[in-house]
């Protein structure tokens, strides 16, 4: 997977969220990855130009979650997609 989430396409099909690597240049096909609604929300905000910190603040404000924990979760998500 590309480490740059912005180069991937976020799609909803059959009621599920899919992240599709749109820059597959090495000839090896990479299957779309199913992601849950929370991950799709985070990725959509980052793709629209929001920073990780701003996205964490938005989630923290909306759900009363600890901003640092949310930011750590965002970083873990992005790292997992970069593998």
Coordinates of C-alpha atoms in Angstrom, one line a residue:
X1 CA 0.0 0.0 0.0
X2 CA 1.1 3.5 -0.7
X3 CA 2.0 5.3 2.5
X4 CA 0.2 8.3 1.2
X5 CA -3.5 7.9 1.9
X6 CA -4.2 10.9 -0.3
X7 CA -3.2 8.8 -3.4
X8 CA -5.7 6.1 -2.5
X9 CA -9.4 6.3 -3.4
X10 CA -12.1 5.9 -0.8
X11 CA -15.2 4.2 -2.1
X12 CA -18.5 2.9 -0.6
X13 CA -19.9 -0.2 -2.3
X14 CA -22.4 -2.8 -1.1
X15 CA -22.7 -0.8 2.2
X16 CA -19.0 -1.1 3.0
X17 CA -16.1 1.3 2.8
X18 CA -13.1 0.4 0.6
X19 CA -9.7 1.9 0.2
X20 CA -8.3 1.4 -3.2
X21 CA -4.6 2.0 -4.0
X22 CA -4.7 4.0 -7.2
X23 CA -1.0 4.1 -7.8
X24 CA 0.0 0.5 -8.3
X25 CA 3.2 0.8 -10.3
X26 CA 5.1 -2.4 -9.5
X27 CA 2.8 -4.7 -11.5
X28 CA 1.6 -6.6 -8.4
X29 CA -2.2 -6.1 -7.9
X30 CA -3.2 -4.9 -4.4
X31 CA -6.7 -5.8 -3.4
X32 CA -9.0 -3.1 -2.0
X33 CA -9.0 -2.9 1.8
X34 CA -12.2 -2.9 3.8
X35 CA -12.2 -0.2 6.4
X36 CA -14.8 0.6 9.0
X37 CA -16.8 3.8 9.2
X38 CA -14.4 5.5 11.7
X39 CA -11.4 4.8 9.5
X40 CA -13.3 6.1 6.5
X41 CA -14.3 9.3 8.4
X42 CA -10.6 9.9 9.3
X43 CA -9.3 9.2 5.8
X44 CA -12.0 11.4 4.2
X45 CA -10.9 14.3 6.4
X46 CA -7.3 13.8 5.8
X47 CA -7.9 13.6 2.0
X48 CA -9.8 16.8 2.1
X49 CA -6.8 18.6 3.6
X50 CA -7.4 18.4 7.3
X51 CA -4.3 17.6 9.4
X52 CA -4.1 14.6 11.7
X53 CA -4.2 17.0 14.6
X54 CA -7.3 18.8 13.4
X55 CA -9.0 15.5 12.6
X56 CA -8.2 14.3 16.1
X57 CA -9.6 17.5 17.6
X58 CA -12.8 17.1 15.6
X59 CA -13.3 13.6 16.9
X60 CA -12.4 14.5 20.4
X61 CA -14.8 17.4 20.5
X62 CA -17.6 15.3 19.0
X63 CA -17.3 12.3 21.2
X64 CA -15.5 13.6 24.3
X65 CA -12.5 11.3 23.7
X66 CA -9.0 12.2 24.8
X67 CA -7.4 14.1 21.9
X68 CA -3.9 12.5 22.4
X69 CA -5.5 9.0 22.4
X70 CA -7.4 9.8 19.2
X71 CA -4.3 11.1 17.6
X72 CA -2.4 7.9 18.5
X73 CA -5.2 5.9 17.0
X74 CA -5.1 8.0 13.8
X75 CA -1.3 7.4 13.6
X76 CA -1.8 3.7 14.1
X77 CA -4.4 3.6 11.3
X78 CA -2.2 5.5 8.9
X79 CA 0.8 3.3 9.8
X80 CA -1.2 0.1 9.2
X81 CA -2.2 1.4 5.7
X82 CA 1.4 2.1 4.9
X83 CA 2.4 -1.5 5.3

